[in-house]
XYZ file of C-alpha atoms in Angstrom:
255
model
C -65.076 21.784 -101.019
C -66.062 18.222 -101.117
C -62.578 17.495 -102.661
C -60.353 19.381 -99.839
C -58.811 17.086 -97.679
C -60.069 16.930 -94.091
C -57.771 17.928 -91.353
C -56.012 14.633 -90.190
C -57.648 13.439 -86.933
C -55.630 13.725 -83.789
C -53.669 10.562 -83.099
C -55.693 7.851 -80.811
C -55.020 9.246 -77.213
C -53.178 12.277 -77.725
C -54.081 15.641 -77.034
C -56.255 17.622 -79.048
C -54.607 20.933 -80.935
C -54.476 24.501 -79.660
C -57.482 26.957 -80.623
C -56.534 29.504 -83.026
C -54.874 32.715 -82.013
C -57.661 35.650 -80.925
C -57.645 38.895 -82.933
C -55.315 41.667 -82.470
C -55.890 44.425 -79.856
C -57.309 48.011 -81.083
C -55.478 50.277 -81.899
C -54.157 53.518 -79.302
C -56.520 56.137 -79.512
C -55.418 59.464 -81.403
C -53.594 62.433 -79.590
C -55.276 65.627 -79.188
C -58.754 64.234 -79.076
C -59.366 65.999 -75.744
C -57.487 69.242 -76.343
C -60.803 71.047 -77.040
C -61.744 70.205 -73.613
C -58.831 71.548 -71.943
C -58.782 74.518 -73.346
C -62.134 75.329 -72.375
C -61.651 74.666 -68.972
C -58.649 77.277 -69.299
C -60.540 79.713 -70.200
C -63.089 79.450 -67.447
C -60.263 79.736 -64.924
C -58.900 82.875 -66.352
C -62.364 84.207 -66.904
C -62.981 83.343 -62.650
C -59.989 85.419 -62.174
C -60.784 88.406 -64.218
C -63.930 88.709 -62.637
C -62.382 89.775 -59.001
C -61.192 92.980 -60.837
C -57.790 94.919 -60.234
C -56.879 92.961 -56.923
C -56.889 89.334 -58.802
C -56.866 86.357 -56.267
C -55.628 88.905 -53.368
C -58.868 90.288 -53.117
C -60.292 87.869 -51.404
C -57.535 87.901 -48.370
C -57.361 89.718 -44.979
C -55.604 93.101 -45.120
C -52.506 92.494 -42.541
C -52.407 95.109 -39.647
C -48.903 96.841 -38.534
C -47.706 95.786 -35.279
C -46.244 92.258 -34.302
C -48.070 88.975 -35.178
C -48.941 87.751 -31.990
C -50.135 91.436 -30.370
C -53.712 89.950 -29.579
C -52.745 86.364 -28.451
C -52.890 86.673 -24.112
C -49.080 86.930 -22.744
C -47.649 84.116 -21.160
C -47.660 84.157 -17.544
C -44.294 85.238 -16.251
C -42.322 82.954 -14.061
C -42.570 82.331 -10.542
C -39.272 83.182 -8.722
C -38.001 80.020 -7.063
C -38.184 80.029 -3.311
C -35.054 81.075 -1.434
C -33.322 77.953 0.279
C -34.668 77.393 4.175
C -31.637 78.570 6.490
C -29.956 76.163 7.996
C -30.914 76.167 11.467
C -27.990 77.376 13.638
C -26.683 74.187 15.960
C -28.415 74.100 19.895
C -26.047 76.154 22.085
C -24.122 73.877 24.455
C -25.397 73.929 27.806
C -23.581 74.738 30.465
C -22.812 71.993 33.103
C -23.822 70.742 36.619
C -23.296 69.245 39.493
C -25.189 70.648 42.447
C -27.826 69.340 45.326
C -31.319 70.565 44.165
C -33.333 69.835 47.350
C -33.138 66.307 47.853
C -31.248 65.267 44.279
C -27.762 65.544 43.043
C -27.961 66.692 39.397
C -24.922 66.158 37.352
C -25.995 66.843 33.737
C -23.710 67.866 30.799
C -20.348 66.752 31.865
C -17.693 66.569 28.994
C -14.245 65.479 29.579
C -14.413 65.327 33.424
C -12.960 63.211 35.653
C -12.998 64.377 38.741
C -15.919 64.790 39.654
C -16.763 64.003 43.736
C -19.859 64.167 45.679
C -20.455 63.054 48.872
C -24.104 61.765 49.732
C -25.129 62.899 53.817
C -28.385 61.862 53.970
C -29.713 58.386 52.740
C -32.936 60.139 50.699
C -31.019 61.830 48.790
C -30.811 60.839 45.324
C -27.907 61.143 42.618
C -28.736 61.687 38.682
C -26.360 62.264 36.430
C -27.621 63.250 32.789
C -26.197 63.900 29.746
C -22.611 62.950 30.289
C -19.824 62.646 27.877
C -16.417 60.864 28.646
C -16.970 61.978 32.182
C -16.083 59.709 35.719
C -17.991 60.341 38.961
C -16.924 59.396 42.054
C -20.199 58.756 44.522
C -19.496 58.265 48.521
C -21.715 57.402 51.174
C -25.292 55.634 50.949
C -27.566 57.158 48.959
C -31.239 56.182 47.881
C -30.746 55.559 44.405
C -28.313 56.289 41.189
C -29.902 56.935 38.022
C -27.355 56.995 35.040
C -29.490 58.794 31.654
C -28.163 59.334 28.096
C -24.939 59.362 28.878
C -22.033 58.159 26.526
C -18.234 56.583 27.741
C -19.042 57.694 31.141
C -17.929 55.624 34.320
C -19.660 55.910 37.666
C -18.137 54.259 41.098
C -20.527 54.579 44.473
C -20.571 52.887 47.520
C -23.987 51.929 48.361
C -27.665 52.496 46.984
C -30.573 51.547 49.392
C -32.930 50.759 46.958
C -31.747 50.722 42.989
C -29.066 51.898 40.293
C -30.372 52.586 36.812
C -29.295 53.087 33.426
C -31.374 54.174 30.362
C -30.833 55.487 26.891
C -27.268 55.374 27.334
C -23.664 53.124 25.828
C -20.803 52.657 26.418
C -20.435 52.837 30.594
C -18.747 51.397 33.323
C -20.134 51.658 36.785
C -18.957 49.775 39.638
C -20.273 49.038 42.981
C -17.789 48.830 46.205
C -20.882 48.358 48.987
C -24.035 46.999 48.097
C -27.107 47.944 45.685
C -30.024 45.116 45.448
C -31.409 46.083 42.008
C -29.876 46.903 38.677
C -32.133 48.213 36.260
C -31.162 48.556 32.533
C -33.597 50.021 29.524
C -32.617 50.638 25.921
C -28.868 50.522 26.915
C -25.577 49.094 24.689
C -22.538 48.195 25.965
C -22.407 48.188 29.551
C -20.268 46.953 32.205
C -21.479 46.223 35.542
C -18.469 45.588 38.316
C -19.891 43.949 41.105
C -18.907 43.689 45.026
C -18.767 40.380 46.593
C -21.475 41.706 49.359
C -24.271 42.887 46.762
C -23.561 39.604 44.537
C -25.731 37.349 46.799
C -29.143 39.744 47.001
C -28.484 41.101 43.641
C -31.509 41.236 40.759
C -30.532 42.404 37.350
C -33.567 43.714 35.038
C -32.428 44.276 31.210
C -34.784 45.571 28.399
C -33.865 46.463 24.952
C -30.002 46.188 25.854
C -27.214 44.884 24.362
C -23.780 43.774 25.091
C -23.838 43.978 28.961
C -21.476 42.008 30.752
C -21.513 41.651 34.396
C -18.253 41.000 36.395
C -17.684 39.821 40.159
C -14.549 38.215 41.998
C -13.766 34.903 42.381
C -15.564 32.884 45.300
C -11.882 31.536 45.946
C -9.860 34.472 44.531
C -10.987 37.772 44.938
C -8.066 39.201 43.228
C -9.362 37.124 40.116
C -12.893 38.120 38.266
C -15.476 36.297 36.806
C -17.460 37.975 34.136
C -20.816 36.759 32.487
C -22.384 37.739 29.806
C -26.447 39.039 29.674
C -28.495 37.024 27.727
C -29.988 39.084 24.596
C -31.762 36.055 22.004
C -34.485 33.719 23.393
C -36.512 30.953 22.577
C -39.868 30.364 23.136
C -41.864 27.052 22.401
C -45.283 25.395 23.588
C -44.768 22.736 25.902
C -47.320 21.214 28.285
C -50.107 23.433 27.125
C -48.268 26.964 27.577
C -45.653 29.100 26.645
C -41.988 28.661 27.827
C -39.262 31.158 27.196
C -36.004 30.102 27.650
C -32.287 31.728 26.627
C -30.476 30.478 23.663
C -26.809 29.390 24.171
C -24.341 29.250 21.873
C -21.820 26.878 24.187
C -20.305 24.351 22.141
């Protein structure tokens, strides 16, 4: 209508004016519009079922046998009877001592708790070894060729002279003490020992250790002889390079 007024124009700058609103939604659709379909699909299920006669939906299943569920799955393997415990291994019978001259060598083996034990060397190639000796002293007189002192533990050992050596191996804890004269001392894989010198076997005397530890020798006095001097074994040493080779010399702990 050319007589309507026009809208008023939107103020100079502003914003121009929302749209209109959009129309309204549809409405829900009707219930029971599909109930025709449902119940035909009802009737094909019951009509499936009436065709597997009498039986119904058992029909179909395994007929269960008697017996228990499990009768044709293969038996376990039955259990292996543990092994009896090893015995205990009954503890070595002790053997019985010694101390007898077997041709040309005194054997004194297994002596425990003895201390008075006595031999007396005759012939200067005879020998004297004493093995496996526990707590025990020995007495040695006369010259013999040589002393050899083997595992042995807290045992002491006194002779008089030895042409060529007295040993000691594998052993701890001994005393042995020369009253003549005996020009080598040879010590392997030994702890604890005490070597009591004469004043005559001092002079000529070489000392060999190896592997030992804690082994104190003891003489008298030059001036006193009623007085003792002892000295200890060396057992750390240090080796440097000097002068194009190797030196080894023993460490000292003196202040």
């Amino acid at each position: 209508d050319p007589q309507r007024a026009a809208p008023p124009a939107p103020p100079a700058g502003g914003a121009p004016p929302p749209p209109p609103p959009g129309p309204p939604p549809p409405p829900p659709p009707a219930a029971g519009g599909n109930d025709g379909g449902n119940e035909d699909a009802a009737a094909a299920l019951f009509a499936s079922i009436n065709q597997l006669g009498e039986g119904g939906i058992r029909a179909g299943l395994k007929k269960a046998t008697k017996g228990p569920v499990n009768e044709e799955a293969p038996k376990a393997a039955a259990p292996k009877p543990k092994a009896a415990p090893a015995a205990k291994s009954a503890p070595a019978a002790e053997k019985p001592s010694k101390c007898a001259l077997v041709g040309k060598k005194w054997e004194i083996e297994y002596q425990n708790n003895e201390h008075e034990i006595v031999i007396d060397v005759t012939d200067i190639k005879h020998t004297v070894y004493i093995f496996k000796c526990n707590k025990a002293t020995i007495q040695v007189k006369g010259k013999c060729n040589s002393i050899s002192i083997d595992n042995c533990v807290k045992t002491a050992v006194v002779f008089e002279n030895a042409l060529s050596q007295a040993e000691i191996v594998n052993s701890r804890d001994i005393q042995i003490q020369c009253t003549g004269n005996a020009p080598a001392i040879n010590m392997d894989n030994c702890t604890a020992v005490t070597y009591y010198m004469s004043a005559e076997s001092v002079e000529n005397a070489h000392i060999i250790t190896a592997k030992c530890a804690a082994i104190n020798i003891i003489r008298p006095k030059p001036d006193d002889p009623d007085d003792i001097l002892e000295t200890p074994i060396p057992e750390q040493f240090l080796t440097t390079f000097k002068n194009g080779q190797w030196v080894t010399e023993m460490v000292s702990h003196d202040d």
